[in-house]
mmCIF file of C-alpha atoms and ligand atoms in Angstrom:
data_model
loop_
_atom_site.group_PDB
_atom_site.id
_atom_site.type_symbol
_atom_site.label_atom_id
_atom_site.label_comp_id
_atom_site.label_asym_id
_atom_site.label_seq_id
_atom_site.Cartn_x
_atom_site.Cartn_y
_atom_site.Cartn_z
ATOM 1 C CA MET A 1 30.064 102.887 33.444
ATOM 2 C CA ARG A 2 28.192 99.755 32.418
ATOM 3 C CA ASP A 3 28.821 96.641 34.547
ATOM 4 C CA PHE A 4 30.457 94.484 31.863
ATOM 5 C CA THR A 5 31.058 91.535 34.214
ATOM 6 C CA ALA A 6 27.334 91.320 34.963
ATOM 7 C CA GLY A 7 26.596 91.669 31.251
ATOM 8 C CA LEU A 8 28.855 88.730 30.434
ATOM 9 C CA GLN A 9 27.296 86.691 33.262
ATOM 10 C CA ALA A 10 23.856 87.322 31.793
ATOM 11 C CA LEU A 11 25.101 86.015 28.443
ATOM 12 C CA ASP A 12 26.389 82.888 30.196
ATOM 13 C CA GLU A 13 23.064 82.300 31.929
ATOM 14 C CA ALA A 14 21.107 82.656 28.672
ATOM 15 C CA GLY A 15 23.420 80.235 26.842
ATOM 16 C CA LEU A 16 24.445 83.139 24.599
ATOM 17 C CA ARG A 17 28.130 83.514 25.426
ATOM 18 C CA ARG A 18 30.173 82.772 22.290
ATOM 19 C CA ARG A 19 33.610 81.335 22.505
ATOM 20 C CA ARG A 20 36.221 81.190 19.826
ATOM 21 C CA ARG A 21 37.932 77.925 19.038
ATOM 22 C CA THR A 22 41.445 78.310 17.707
ATOM 23 C CA VAL A 23 42.225 76.510 14.478
ATOM 24 C CA ASP A 24 45.790 75.717 13.497
ATOM 25 C CA GLY A 25 47.127 74.378 10.214
ATOM 26 C CA PRO A 26 45.455 74.680 6.808
ATOM 27 C CA GLN A 27 41.731 74.665 6.019
ATOM 28 C CA GLY A 28 40.312 71.276 5.081
ATOM 29 C CA ALA A 29 37.727 68.678 6.036
ATOM 30 C CA VAL A 30 39.652 67.870 9.209
ATOM 31 C CA LEU A 31 40.828 70.824 11.271
ATOM 32 C CA ASP A 32 43.224 71.029 14.168
ATOM 33 C CA VAL A 33 40.976 72.723 16.732
ATOM 34 C CA ASP A 34 42.382 73.764 20.104
ATOM 35 C CA GLY A 35 45.006 71.083 19.572
ATOM 36 C CA ARG A 36 42.751 68.185 18.540
ATOM 37 C CA PRO A 37 41.620 66.957 15.109
ATOM 38 C CA LEU A 38 37.916 67.408 14.327
ATOM 39 C CA ILE A 39 35.912 66.731 11.186
ATOM 40 C CA ALA A 40 34.661 70.240 10.529
ATOM 41 C CA PHE A 41 31.154 71.008 9.272
ATOM 42 C CA ALA A 42 31.665 74.572 10.341
ATOM 43 C CA SER A 43 33.316 76.472 7.525
ATOM 44 C CA ASN A 44 32.114 78.198 4.357
ATOM 45 C CA ASP A 45 34.972 76.786 2.290
ATOM 46 C CA TYR A 46 32.273 75.006 0.278
ATOM 47 C CA LEU A 47 34.439 73.937 -2.643
ATOM 48 C CA GLY A 48 37.569 73.137 -0.624
ATOM 49 C CA LEU A 49 39.609 75.916 -2.257
ATOM 50 C CA ALA A 50 41.001 77.759 0.785
ATOM 51 C CA ASN A 51 44.108 75.575 0.692
ATOM 52 C CA HIS A 52 44.199 74.798 -3.040
ATOM 53 C CA PRO A 53 47.849 74.602 -4.199
ATOM 54 C CA ALA A 54 47.378 76.555 -7.469
ATOM 55 C CA ILE A 55 45.563 79.350 -5.655
ATOM 56 C CA ALA A 56 48.188 79.518 -2.896
ATOM 57 C CA ASP A 57 50.895 79.575 -5.598
ATOM 58 C CA ALA A 58 49.196 82.495 -7.334
ATOM 59 C CA ALA A 59 49.350 84.439 -4.056
ATOM 60 C CA ILE A 60 52.999 83.523 -3.526
ATOM 61 C CA HIS A 61 53.978 84.609 -7.033
ATOM 62 C CA ALA A 62 52.033 87.835 -6.653
ATOM 63 C CA ILE A 63 53.857 88.585 -3.383
ATOM 64 C CA GLN A 64 57.161 88.011 -5.148
ATOM 65 C CA ARG A 65 56.183 90.448 -7.895
ATOM 66 C CA TYR A 66 54.201 93.067 -5.993
ATOM 67 C CA GLY A 67 54.996 92.703 -2.287
ATOM 68 C CA VAL A 68 52.336 92.573 0.378
ATOM 69 C CA GLY A 69 50.579 95.935 0.616
ATOM 70 C CA ALA A 70 48.497 98.059 -1.779
ATOM 71 C CA GLY A 71 49.835 101.280 -0.270
ATOM 72 C CA ALA A 72 46.715 103.426 -0.448
ATOM 73 C CA SER A 73 43.009 103.471 -1.206
ATOM 74 C CA HIS A 74 41.745 102.803 -4.742
ATOM 75 C CA LEU A 75 40.986 106.447 -5.518
ATOM 76 C CA ILE A 76 44.424 107.647 -4.369
ATOM 77 C CA SER A 77 47.175 105.318 -5.613
ATOM 78 C CA GLY A 78 46.211 101.806 -4.450
ATOM 79 C CA HIS A 79 44.286 100.625 -7.517
ATOM 80 C CA HIS A 80 46.482 97.906 -9.001
ATOM 81 C CA ALA A 81 46.452 96.101 -12.360
ATOM 82 C CA GLU A 82 45.566 92.869 -10.487
ATOM 83 C CA HIS A 83 42.413 94.543 -9.115
ATOM 84 C CA ALA A 84 41.494 95.782 -12.605
ATOM 85 C CA ARG A 85 42.051 92.361 -14.193
ATOM 86 C CA LEU A 86 40.015 90.664 -11.477
ATOM 87 C CA GLU A 87 37.096 93.049 -11.948
ATOM 88 C CA ASP A 88 37.050 92.393 -15.708
ATOM 89 C CA GLU A 89 37.111 88.639 -15.154
ATOM 90 C CA LEU A 90 34.378 88.728 -12.502
ATOM 91 C CA ALA A 91 32.101 90.838 -14.708
ATOM 92 C CA ALA A 92 32.602 88.451 -17.642
ATOM 93 C CA PHE A 93 32.031 85.402 -15.428
ATOM 94 C CA VAL A 94 28.657 86.559 -14.089
ATOM 95 C CA GLY A 95 27.637 88.220 -17.370
ATOM 96 C CA ALA A 96 27.518 91.807 -16.111
ATOM 97 C CA GLU A 97 28.716 95.046 -17.708
ATOM 98 C CA ARG A 98 31.081 95.858 -14.888
ATOM 99 C CA ALA A 99 32.213 94.615 -11.480
ATOM 100 C CA LEU A 100 33.752 96.346 -8.466
ATOM 101 C CA TYR A 101 35.997 94.562 -5.974
ATOM 102 C CA PHE A 102 35.549 95.322 -2.244
ATOM 103 C CA SER A 103 37.707 94.276 0.714
ATOM 104 C CA THR A 104 34.928 92.232 2.367
ATOM 105 C CA GLY A 105 31.252 91.444 1.873
ATOM 106 C CA TYR A 106 30.419 93.228 5.091
ATOM 107 C CA MET A 107 32.085 96.379 3.838
ATOM 108 C CA ALA A 108 30.490 96.034 0.415
ATOM 109 C CA ASN A 109 26.931 95.936 1.749
ATOM 110 C CA THR A 110 27.420 98.630 4.381
ATOM 111 C CA GLY A 111 28.839 100.874 1.640
ATOM 112 C CA ILE A 112 26.542 100.013 -1.265
ATOM 113 C CA VAL A 113 23.181 100.465 0.476
ATOM 114 C CA PRO A 114 23.872 104.033 1.677
ATOM 115 C CA ALA A 115 25.312 104.863 -1.762
ATOM 116 C CA LEU A 116 22.049 103.821 -3.436
ATOM 117 C CA ALA A 117 19.473 105.057 -0.911
ATOM 118 C CA GLY A 118 19.327 108.022 1.454
ATOM 119 C CA ARG A 119 16.936 110.145 3.467
ATOM 120 C CA GLY A 120 13.482 110.131 1.888
ATOM 121 C CA ASP A 121 14.193 106.948 -0.120
ATOM 122 C CA ALA A 122 12.805 103.531 0.807
ATOM 123 C CA VAL A 123 14.610 100.270 1.479
ATOM 124 C CA PHE A 124 12.741 96.926 1.534
ATOM 125 C CA SER A 125 14.523 94.130 3.340
ATOM 126 C CA ASP A 126 13.765 90.420 3.834
ATOM 127 C CA ALA A 127 13.375 89.580 7.544
ATOM 128 C CA LEU A 128 16.139 86.962 7.358
ATOM 129 C CA ASN A 129 18.736 89.084 5.579
ATOM 130 C CA HIS A 130 22.347 89.027 6.704
ATOM 131 C CA ALA A 131 23.452 91.506 9.368
ATOM 132 C CA CYS A 132 25.500 93.574 6.926
ATOM 133 C CA LEU A 133 22.482 94.329 4.712
ATOM 134 C CA ILE A 134 20.578 95.391 7.832
ATOM 135 C CA ASP A 135 23.472 97.586 8.957
ATOM 136 C CA GLY A 136 23.731 99.074 5.469
ATOM 137 C CA ALA A 137 20.021 99.901 5.564
ATOM 138 C CA ARG A 138 20.403 101.581 8.955
ATOM 139 C CA LEU A 139 23.397 103.603 7.804
ATOM 140 C CA SER A 140 21.474 104.797 4.743
ATOM 141 C CA ARG A 141 18.854 106.670 6.845
ATOM 142 C CA ALA A 142 16.266 105.630 4.241
ATOM 143 C CA ASP A 143 12.826 104.461 5.430
ATOM 144 C CA LEU A 144 13.185 100.772 6.206
ATOM 145 C CA HIS A 145 10.426 98.238 5.467
ATOM 146 C CA VAL A 146 11.173 94.722 6.672
ATOM 147 C CA TYR A 147 8.986 92.154 4.892
ATOM 148 C CA PRO A 148 8.321 88.606 6.187
ATOM 149 C CA HIS A 149 10.826 86.093 4.847
ATOM 150 C CA ALA A 150 10.396 85.516 1.089
ATOM 151 C CA ASP A 151 6.832 86.923 1.220
ATOM 152 C CA MET A 152 6.468 88.452 -2.238
ATOM 153 C CA ALA A 153 2.842 89.519 -1.696
ATOM 154 C CA ALA A 154 3.923 91.552 1.338
ATOM 155 C CA LEU A 155 6.810 93.052 -0.616
ATOM 156 C CA ASP A 156 4.490 93.912 -3.511
ATOM 157 C CA ALA A 157 2.092 95.663 -1.110
ATOM 158 C CA ALA A 158 4.883 97.593 0.621
ATOM 159 C CA LEU A 159 6.319 98.744 -2.711
ATOM 160 C CA ARG A 160 2.883 99.781 -3.932
ATOM 161 C CA ALA A 161 2.234 101.801 -0.758
ATOM 162 C CA SER A 162 5.587 103.579 -0.809
ATOM 163 C CA PRO A 163 5.626 107.173 -2.029
ATOM 164 C CA ALA A 164 9.443 107.205 -2.238
ATOM 165 C CA SER A 165 10.936 107.965 -5.628
ATOM 166 C CA HIS A 166 13.945 105.679 -5.075
ATOM 167 C CA ARG A 167 13.191 102.152 -3.859
ATOM 168 C CA LEU A 168 15.834 99.553 -3.118
ATOM 169 C CA ILE A 169 15.069 95.900 -2.358
ATOM 170 C CA LEU A 170 17.625 93.948 -0.323
ATOM 171 C CA SER A 171 17.784 90.175 -0.237
ATOM 172 C CA ASP A 172 20.161 87.348 0.426
ATOM 173 C CA ALA A 173 20.112 84.995 -2.572
ATOM 174 C CA VAL A 174 20.805 81.909 -0.432
ATOM 175 C CA PHE A 175 19.842 82.599 3.195
ATOM 176 C CA SER A 176 22.849 82.059 5.391
ATOM 177 C CA MET A 177 21.209 80.390 8.399
ATOM 178 C CA ASP A 178 18.352 78.623 6.552
ATOM 179 C CA GLY A 179 19.925 77.553 3.273
ATOM 180 C CA ASP A 180 16.873 78.346 1.107
ATOM 181 C CA ILE A 181 16.984 80.386 -2.126
ATOM 182 C CA ALA A 182 15.099 83.685 -2.488
ATOM 183 C CA PRO A 183 12.260 83.855 -5.075
ATOM 184 C CA LEU A 184 14.513 85.420 -7.704
ATOM 185 C CA HIS A 185 12.066 85.580 -10.635
ATOM 186 C CA GLU A 186 9.511 87.346 -8.444
ATOM 187 C CA LEU A 187 12.080 89.775 -7.042
ATOM 188 C CA ALA A 188 13.108 90.762 -10.571
ATOM 189 C CA ALA A 189 9.453 91.105 -11.655
ATOM 190 C CA LEU A 190 8.534 93.259 -8.633
ATOM 191 C CA ALA A 191 11.540 95.499 -9.218
ATOM 192 C CA GLU A 192 10.385 95.970 -12.803
ATOM 193 C CA ARG A 193 6.770 96.626 -11.857
ATOM 194 C CA HIS A 194 7.633 99.178 -9.161
ATOM 195 C CA ASP A 195 10.668 100.814 -10.783
ATOM 196 C CA ALA A 196 12.950 99.544 -8.009
ATOM 197 C CA LEU A 197 16.505 98.258 -7.835
ATOM 198 C CA VAL A 198 17.518 94.969 -6.134
ATOM 199 C CA LEU A 199 20.748 94.360 -4.262
ATOM 200 C CA LEU A 200 21.083 90.573 -4.224
ATOM 201 C CA ASP A 201 23.645 89.156 -1.798
ATOM 202 C CA ASP A 202 24.813 85.783 -3.124
ATOM 203 C CA ALA A 203 27.513 85.158 -0.520
ATOM 204 C CA HIS A 204 26.510 81.476 -0.341
ATOM 205 C CA GLY A 205 25.604 80.855 -3.973
ATOM 206 C CA PHE A 206 28.594 82.278 -5.818
ATOM 207 C CA GLY A 207 30.835 79.362 -6.808
ATOM 208 C CA VAL A 208 28.280 76.805 -5.607
ATOM 209 C CA LEU A 209 25.197 77.395 -7.784
ATOM 210 C CA GLY A 210 24.882 77.797 -11.544
ATOM 211 C CA PRO A 211 26.252 75.558 -14.316
ATOM 212 C CA HIS A 212 29.877 76.505 -13.548
ATOM 213 C CA GLY A 213 29.510 78.357 -10.266
ATOM 214 C CA GLU A 214 28.216 81.669 -11.681
ATOM 215 C CA GLY A 215 25.773 81.847 -8.780
ATOM 216 C CA ALA A 216 22.082 81.949 -7.917
ATOM 217 C CA LEU A 217 20.958 84.076 -10.881
ATOM 218 C CA ALA A 218 22.494 81.686 -13.398
ATOM 219 C CA HIS A 219 21.027 78.772 -11.418
ATOM 220 C CA ALA A 220 17.523 80.259 -11.628
ATOM 221 C CA GLY A 221 17.955 81.580 -15.181
ATOM 222 C CA VAL A 222 17.188 85.149 -14.101
ATOM 223 C CA ARG A 223 18.702 88.130 -15.924
ATOM 224 C CA SER A 224 17.740 91.669 -15.061
ATOM 225 C CA ASP A 225 19.310 95.089 -15.352
ATOM 226 C CA ARG A 226 17.593 95.956 -12.110
ATOM 227 C CA ILE A 227 19.574 93.433 -10.091
ATOM 228 C CA LEU A 228 22.887 94.408 -8.629
ATOM 229 C CA TYR A 229 24.614 91.107 -7.900
ATOM 230 C CA LEU A 230 26.937 90.743 -4.913
ATOM 231 C CA GLY A 231 29.258 87.772 -4.490
ATOM 232 C CA THR A 232 31.725 87.215 -1.676
ATOM 233 C CA LEU A 233 35.156 85.725 -2.224
ATOM 234 C CA GLY A 234 36.026 84.366 1.222
ATOM 235 C CA LYS A 235 33.517 81.497 1.141
ATOM 236 C CA ALA A 236 33.325 79.174 -1.888
ATOM 237 C CA ALA A 237 36.120 81.109 -3.623
ATOM 238 C CA GLY A 238 38.338 80.297 -0.656
ATOM 239 C CA VAL A 239 40.196 83.627 -0.478
ATOM 240 C CA SER A 240 38.867 86.976 0.760
ATOM 241 C CA GLY A 241 36.894 89.985 -0.431
ATOM 242 C CA ALA A 242 33.661 90.584 -2.344
ATOM 243 C CA PHE A 243 32.430 92.078 -5.582
ATOM 244 C CA VAL A 244 29.338 93.744 -6.894
ATOM 245 C CA ALA A 245 28.365 93.392 -10.565
ATOM 246 C CA GLY A 246 25.746 95.059 -12.704
ATOM 247 C CA ARG A 247 25.103 98.009 -14.981
ATOM 248 C CA ALA A 248 28.222 100.087 -15.665
ATOM 249 C CA ASP A 249 26.599 103.385 -14.637
ATOM 250 C CA ILE A 250 25.510 102.005 -11.251
ATOM 251 C CA VAL A 251 28.933 100.494 -10.608
ATOM 252 C CA GLU A 252 30.591 103.812 -11.490
ATOM 253 C CA TRP A 253 28.219 105.554 -9.057
ATOM 254 C CA LEU A 254 29.446 103.162 -6.339
ATOM 255 C CA VAL A 255 33.064 104.069 -7.092
ATOM 256 C CA GLN A 256 32.076 107.703 -6.483
ATOM 257 C CA ARG A 257 29.806 107.181 -3.476
ATOM 258 C CA ALA A 258 30.416 103.938 -1.528
ATOM 259 C CA ARG A 259 32.292 105.129 1.547
ATOM 260 C CA THR A 260 33.563 101.641 2.426
ATOM 261 C CA TYR A 261 35.192 101.548 -1.014
ATOM 262 C CA ILE A 262 36.590 105.056 -0.931
ATOM 263 C CA PHE A 263 37.882 105.451 2.613
ATOM 264 C CA THR A 264 39.873 102.270 3.072
ATOM 265 C CA THR A 265 43.209 100.926 1.902
ATOM 266 C CA ALA A 266 42.877 98.714 -1.169
ATOM 267 C CA THR A 267 43.085 94.956 -0.634
ATOM 268 C CA PRO A 268 46.621 93.623 -1.208
ATOM 269 C CA PRO A 269 47.069 92.803 -4.935
ATOM 270 C CA MET A 270 48.209 89.294 -3.969
ATOM 271 C CA LEU A 271 44.674 88.536 -2.807
ATOM 272 C CA ALA A 272 43.225 89.717 -6.119
ATOM 273 C CA ALA A 273 45.723 87.430 -7.872
ATOM 274 C CA ALA A 274 44.639 84.530 -5.654
ATOM 275 C CA VAL A 275 40.970 85.195 -6.434
ATOM 276 C CA ARG A 276 41.773 85.184 -10.164
ATOM 277 C CA ALA A 277 43.346 81.742 -9.795
ATOM 278 C CA SER A 278 40.349 80.636 -7.753
ATOM 279 C CA LEU A 279 37.970 81.750 -10.525
ATOM 280 C CA GLU A 280 39.753 79.406 -12.917
ATOM 281 C CA VAL A 281 39.257 76.475 -10.551
ATOM 282 C CA ILE A 282 35.625 77.421 -9.860
ATOM 283 C CA ARG A 283 34.879 77.481 -13.603
ATOM 284 C CA ALA A 284 36.735 74.262 -14.423
ATOM 285 C CA ASP A 285 35.957 71.925 -11.496
ATOM 286 C CA ASP A 286 32.304 70.990 -11.941
ATOM 287 C CA TRP A 287 33.062 67.840 -9.911
ATOM 288 C CA ARG A 288 33.338 69.960 -6.759
ATOM 289 C CA ARG A 289 29.740 71.165 -7.143
ATOM 290 C CA ASP A 290 28.543 67.634 -8.021
ATOM 291 C CA ARG A 291 30.231 66.235 -4.940
ATOM 292 C CA LEU A 292 28.714 68.905 -2.710
ATOM 293 C CA ARG A 293 25.212 68.060 -3.948
ATOM 294 C CA ALA A 294 25.866 64.332 -3.460
ATOM 295 C CA HIS A 295 26.974 64.992 0.137
ATOM 296 C CA ALA A 296 23.786 66.978 0.778
ATOM 297 C CA ARG A 297 21.660 64.032 -0.410
ATOM 298 C CA ARG A 298 23.718 61.588 1.671
ATOM 299 C CA LEU A 299 23.325 63.675 4.828
ATOM 300 C CA ARG A 300 19.593 64.202 4.322
ATOM 301 C CA ASP A 301 18.959 60.504 3.693
ATOM 302 C CA GLY A 302 20.990 59.615 6.782
ATOM 303 C CA LEU A 303 19.172 62.042 9.090
ATOM 304 C CA ALA A 304 15.635 61.347 7.857
ATOM 305 C CA GLY A 305 14.505 59.608 11.085
ATOM 306 C CA LEU A 306 15.837 62.120 13.644
ATOM 307 C CA PRO A 307 13.634 64.047 16.098
ATOM 308 C CA TRP A 308 15.119 67.342 14.866
ATOM 309 C CA ARG A 309 14.030 69.096 11.694
ATOM 310 C CA LEU A 310 16.473 69.560 8.850
ATOM 311 C CA LEU A 311 15.375 72.657 6.905
ATOM 312 C CA PRO A 312 14.743 72.128 3.176
ATOM 313 C CA SER A 313 18.017 72.793 1.341
ATOM 314 C CA GLU A 314 19.844 71.161 -1.529
ATOM 315 C CA GLY A 315 22.990 73.137 -0.979
ATOM 316 C CA ALA A 316 26.019 73.346 1.248
ATOM 317 C CA ILE A 317 24.099 74.839 4.191
ATOM 318 C CA GLN A 318 22.104 72.169 6.043
ATOM 319 C CA PRO A 319 20.501 73.647 9.168
ATOM 320 C CA LEU A 320 19.257 71.214 11.819
ATOM 321 C CA VAL A 321 16.769 73.058 14.037
ATOM 322 C CA ILE A 322 17.009 71.970 17.692
ATOM 323 C CA GLY A 323 14.999 74.700 19.489
ATOM 324 C CA GLU A 324 16.334 75.948 22.814
ATOM 325 C CA ASN A 325 19.822 77.430 23.082
ATOM 326 C CA THR A 326 21.007 75.016 25.761
ATOM 327 C CA ALA A 327 19.665 71.992 23.854
ATOM 328 C CA ALA A 328 21.533 73.087 20.722
ATOM 329 C CA LEU A 329 24.697 73.531 22.780
ATOM 330 C CA ARG A 330 24.274 70.019 24.242
ATOM 331 C CA VAL A 331 23.971 68.474 20.772
ATOM 332 C CA MET A 332 27.023 70.408 19.622
ATOM 333 C CA ALA A 333 28.984 69.186 22.681
ATOM 334 C CA SER A 334 27.926 65.590 22.035
ATOM 335 C CA LEU A 335 29.134 65.863 18.436
ATOM 336 C CA LEU A 336 32.447 67.289 19.630
ATOM 337 C CA ASP A 337 32.855 64.224 21.890
ATOM 338 C CA ARG A 338 32.379 62.154 18.744
ATOM 339 C CA GLY A 339 34.974 64.104 16.750
ATOM 340 C CA CYS A 340 32.619 66.291 14.689
ATOM 341 C CA TRP A 341 32.314 70.069 14.765
ATOM 342 C CA ALA A 342 29.042 71.706 13.700
ATOM 343 C CA PRO A 343 28.381 75.073 15.331
ATOM 344 C CA ALA A 344 25.267 75.872 17.359
ATOM 345 C CA ILE A 345 23.742 79.087 16.006
ATOM 346 C CA ARG A 346 21.722 81.039 18.549
ATOM 347 C CA PRO A 347 19.850 84.351 18.764
ATOM 348 C CA PRO A 348 20.307 87.085 17.711
ATOM 349 C CA THR A 349 21.669 85.367 14.589
ATOM 350 C CA VAL A 350 18.440 83.304 14.369
ATOM 351 C CA PRO A 351 14.991 83.868 15.975
ATOM 352 C CA ALA A 352 14.538 82.811 19.637
ATOM 353 C CA GLY A 353 13.448 79.168 19.999
ATOM 354 C CA THR A 354 15.042 78.124 16.706
ATOM 355 C CA ALA A 355 18.620 77.540 17.821
ATOM 356 C CA ARG A 356 20.175 75.178 15.362
ATOM 357 C CA LEU A 357 23.243 73.355 14.215
ATOM 358 C CA ARG A 358 24.452 74.969 11.040
ATOM 359 C CA ILE A 359 25.965 71.989 9.265
ATOM 360 C CA THR A 360 28.009 73.102 6.291
ATOM 361 C CA LEU A 361 29.202 70.632 3.721
ATOM 362 C CA SER A 362 32.206 70.974 1.469
ATOM 363 C CA ALA A 363 33.618 69.295 -1.599
ATOM 364 C CA ALA A 364 36.621 68.702 0.679
ATOM 365 C CA HIS A 365 34.582 66.162 2.702
ATOM 366 C CA THR A 366 34.636 62.471 1.783
ATOM 367 C CA ASP A 367 31.614 60.169 2.008
ATOM 368 C CA LEU A 368 33.156 58.737 5.176
ATOM 369 C CA HIS A 369 33.234 62.183 6.801
ATOM 370 C CA VAL A 370 29.535 62.646 6.080
ATOM 371 C CA ASP A 371 28.733 59.133 7.360
ATOM 372 C CA THR A 372 30.646 59.857 10.567
ATOM 373 C CA LEU A 373 28.512 62.958 11.195
ATOM 374 C CA VAL A 374 25.313 61.011 10.491
ATOM 375 C CA SER A 375 26.277 58.280 13.022
ATOM 376 C CA ALA A 376 27.253 60.885 15.609
ATOM 377 C CA LEU A 377 23.874 62.623 15.283
ATOM 378 C CA VAL A 378 21.938 59.343 15.367
ATOM 379 C CA ASP A 379 23.827 58.320 18.549
ATOM 380 C CA THR A 380 23.220 61.740 20.092
ATOM 381 C CA ALA A 381 19.490 61.551 19.380
ATOM 382 C CA ALA A 382 19.323 58.032 20.864
ATOM 383 C CA SER A 383 21.085 59.035 24.076
ATOM 384 C CA ALA A 384 18.904 62.181 24.381
ATOM 385 C CA THR A 385 15.789 59.974 24.176
ATOM 386 C CA THR A 386 17.186 57.528 26.775
ATOM 387 C CA ALA A 387 18.026 60.418 29.111
ATOM 388 C CA ALA A 388 14.510 61.857 28.710
ATOM 389 C CA ARG A 389 12.932 58.453 29.560
ATOM 390 C CA ALA A 390 15.126 58.040 32.645
ATOM 391 C CA ALA A 391 14.181 61.519 33.960
HETATM 392 C C1 PLP B 401 29.404 86.061 5.026
HETATM 393 C C2 PLP B 401 28.361 86.962 4.479
HETATM 394 C C3 PLP B 401 28.638 88.292 4.198
HETATM 395 C C4 PLP B 401 29.927 88.926 4.588
HETATM 396 O O1 PLP B 401 30.947 88.643 3.708
HETATM 397 P P1 PLP B 401 32.454 88.777 4.216
HETATM 398 O O2 PLP B 401 33.247 88.833 2.981
HETATM 399 O O3 PLP B 401 32.714 87.589 5.070
HETATM 400 O O4 PLP B 401 32.520 90.057 5.010
HETATM 401 C C5 PLP B 401 27.684 89.038 3.572
HETATM 402 N N1 PLP B 401 26.469 88.526 3.295
HETATM 403 C C6 PLP B 401 26.142 87.258 3.588
HETATM 404 C C7 PLP B 401 24.793 86.743 3.242
HETATM 405 C C8 PLP B 401 27.070 86.438 4.199
HETATM 406 O O5 PLP B 401 26.760 85.193 4.527
#
């Protein structure tokens, strides 16, 4: 048997041991973390909807009407009117023919990729894609071509060289650890030129980007039948689950073939009801998106003079690259001492030597919260410089 104690010790020594912090109470800008209040820049509740009263009420009313469980998988007897209504509303919102609601984004991607590509087909994947797209590609048994991040010339060449008759391109729309947006016009054009399909994972853009939160495609003004759009519902939407939207025939194929849709109990109808209420808030509350963008500008202005590099991003994800794992952990610890929580992200989530603080902003934050983080980082940088001089 493997020596698990030694394995864990090795993680400790490399600064790679993760530990969970326990949050109590509702989501919000300030969280009760292991018993103490911290201003949290650590959640994906970008619009501040996870504890929205109207959305919570929708869940409560749905529980009163329908109870808590769906009873079975969608293809047996678990497909509920709330699921059907939600799918219609999601499709209309993103301007697609049809949408399909999955239990989680992870399950959606690990089910969709193998449903669309198999042995002898080819999958083309951005080097910085989320783990669940990578796992989906591996499960598919298709030939996998990983192209350098956002490198459309490399993708073009790989597509041109591929003899496969079915080609599937996988990309995050907003990259989860870098915050940048994929070249969406070029992806759509390459799919057209090479008769390929794109699965675009907009986990971080849905609700945040676009005139009323419709996501990255609406933001960029891209429309294409060759793009299958995936949004997740546990981040900006504040609830749980995911959906894929696109051509009706492709979506129907997924109902028939996506194993993570078929072989799992349907999500409780109360969650679909909560997502429907969330969609109404997403559509109506443009001020939440405006406030998020204003916070991003405020943070970037405040951190302009720091020794660490803030990656280019206008959105909710503001990654501050520190470098070594232990250095990133030290900065995180210093922020915790100053009442702010921004998680250190280390390999294998990001490449070695680029450990970073993944600062996430939310419409739930106030200007004062953002200013507090800026001061804490400026103080931390100053004391790091003093310590380096003294050594
Ligand atoms: C969070 C995330 C997922 C997973 O979605 P869940 O609903 O949390 O399982 C998928 N893709 C990307 C890019 C993500 O950031």
